[in-house]
Amino acid sequence: MKILITGANGYIGSRLAPCLAEEGHELIALVREPQRLHWEDPTLERTTIVQGDLLDLPSMGSLPKDIDAAYYLVHSMRTSHHDFPRLDEMAAKNFVRLLDNTSCQQILYLGGIQDVSASSRHLQSRREIESILEKAKAPLTVLRAAIIVGSGSASFEIIRALVEKLPVMIAPKWIKSLCQPIAISDVLYYLKGALCHPCCFGKTFDIGGPDILSYEKMLLDMAEVRGLARKILPVPVLTPRLSSYWLYLVTPTNYYLARSLVDGLKNDVICHNSHIRDILPRKCLPYKVALEKAFDKIAQGGVSSSWTDAISSGRTSPKFFAHIHPPKEGCVEMSFTKKCTISPKQVYACFTDIGGKRGWYYMNWAWSLRGMIDKLLGGVGLRRGRVSRRQLRIGDALDFWRVLLIDDKQYRLLLYAEMKLPGEAWLEFAIEEKNGERYLRQSAIFRPLGILGRCYWYALFLPHYFLLKGLLRTILEKAAEE
């Protein structure tokens, strides 16, 4: 079958695609930035890439007319707690317009389990998306899930951050709310199984694992799996706004996602319509087993996707690839060059291994301090880390940077700053050859925004000078050691 996947670069889409390709389906990946599609060759060989943004209908390429089914895996919680419902609605309506011109026989949508009596704006938005998709010519299948447990998922990483960073957690009363988490492997099973299944056409199902747990129990179970002793002290005084700031400061999430999550945590999210178990029987993984599998995946370096991969998870514009060549005009630059006497592959491996848990090699405390300040200013901070300890890919989040370019042939890495700045910033590492000798060049480029931007650059000129010069030296020293 020919299957369209929207949100192909997202956490679910990038995991679902290889499963569908393995079963022999032909895929159509709808993406804003094809450069960020990091599927393996066996999947890409069965994939046609269509570039376009559902929020900008004129930007859309032409979709094949002979589509058999389509997965709608798009959510727009990215910039403002107030505008994501409008963006979600716009994207869904444009999707229906496009799909109605094809031969599509089924739409599959992954939403959230809903408490109709008291839903958050996030869940209300998902319910509105369902009503829009129902108006399409093709019948709709809706799968609703609560927390998805898997390496790289937003829920998993937030729970992990709370448990690993806080020996004692002061939690609001929603800590007693009930949830029915489900493993990512079980979500993928249902998404695949419902595909073109006649009993699923025009139906809505709740999907969940076998455990119904309070959020308090989920945190304590995570602590047990990690071998950590943790205490939770529920208090009645934390408002949704305060709870959102608390999640924002302690975990890798941005404030708007934190606010949307907190609004949903006030209600129980458990399965009420589980008829899919009769149609697609499966023994789903218990919560603790799902956690253990997720950490096994992380230990093996096998995290194929993360919620931070989405450009919308940070503050960057979806058009950030326009910055792939740092501008020359209106910029200030600080560049250092040092002779490279060892293998360029060793040096390249060292500077592309930077960030995340390994840190920034030189004056790591200063990078951590900058991350804390960025968090306080409303930025992304350092807590996003990196998706994989072993490799970087174009579009990956790297602490408060985004990977614009990584080239293992020319030995070059270009990062774009997603921290709060009065301007735009790039950090580049490159190995260059001059007169038969190799040099490692490290450049920091800054395009100041007005007088404030220039004051920022010159006020921090000396700290940046010593920090970046020391970083260049340390990279070569570590490369020589390894």
Coordinates of N, CA and C in Angstrom, one line a residue, residues 75 84 157 216 218-219 282 323 420 457:
H75 N 1.2 18.0 15.6 CA 0.7 18.8 16.8 C 1.6 20.1 16.8
F84 N -1.4 27.6 20.0 CA -1.3 26.3 19.4 C -2.6 25.7 19.0
E157 N 11.0 11.8 29.2 CA 12.1 12.6 29.6 C 11.8 13.6 30.7
E216 N 2.3 10.0 41.1 CA 3.2 9.8 42.2 C 3.8 8.4 42.1
M218 N 4.1 6.6 39.4 CA 4.9 6.6 38.2 C 6.3 7.1 38.5
L219 N 6.4 8.2 39.3 CA 7.7 8.8 39.6 C 8.5 7.9 40.5
R282 N -3.5 -8.0 22.3 CA -2.1 -7.8 22.6 C -1.9 -7.7 24.1
H323 N 19.7 29.8 7.8 CA 20.9 30.3 8.5 C 22.1 29.3 8.3
K420 N 18.3 32.4 24.6 CA 17.8 33.8 24.5 C 19.0 34.8 24.3
W457 N 27.6 41.8 23.1 CA 28.9 41.2 22.6 C 30.1 41.8 23.2

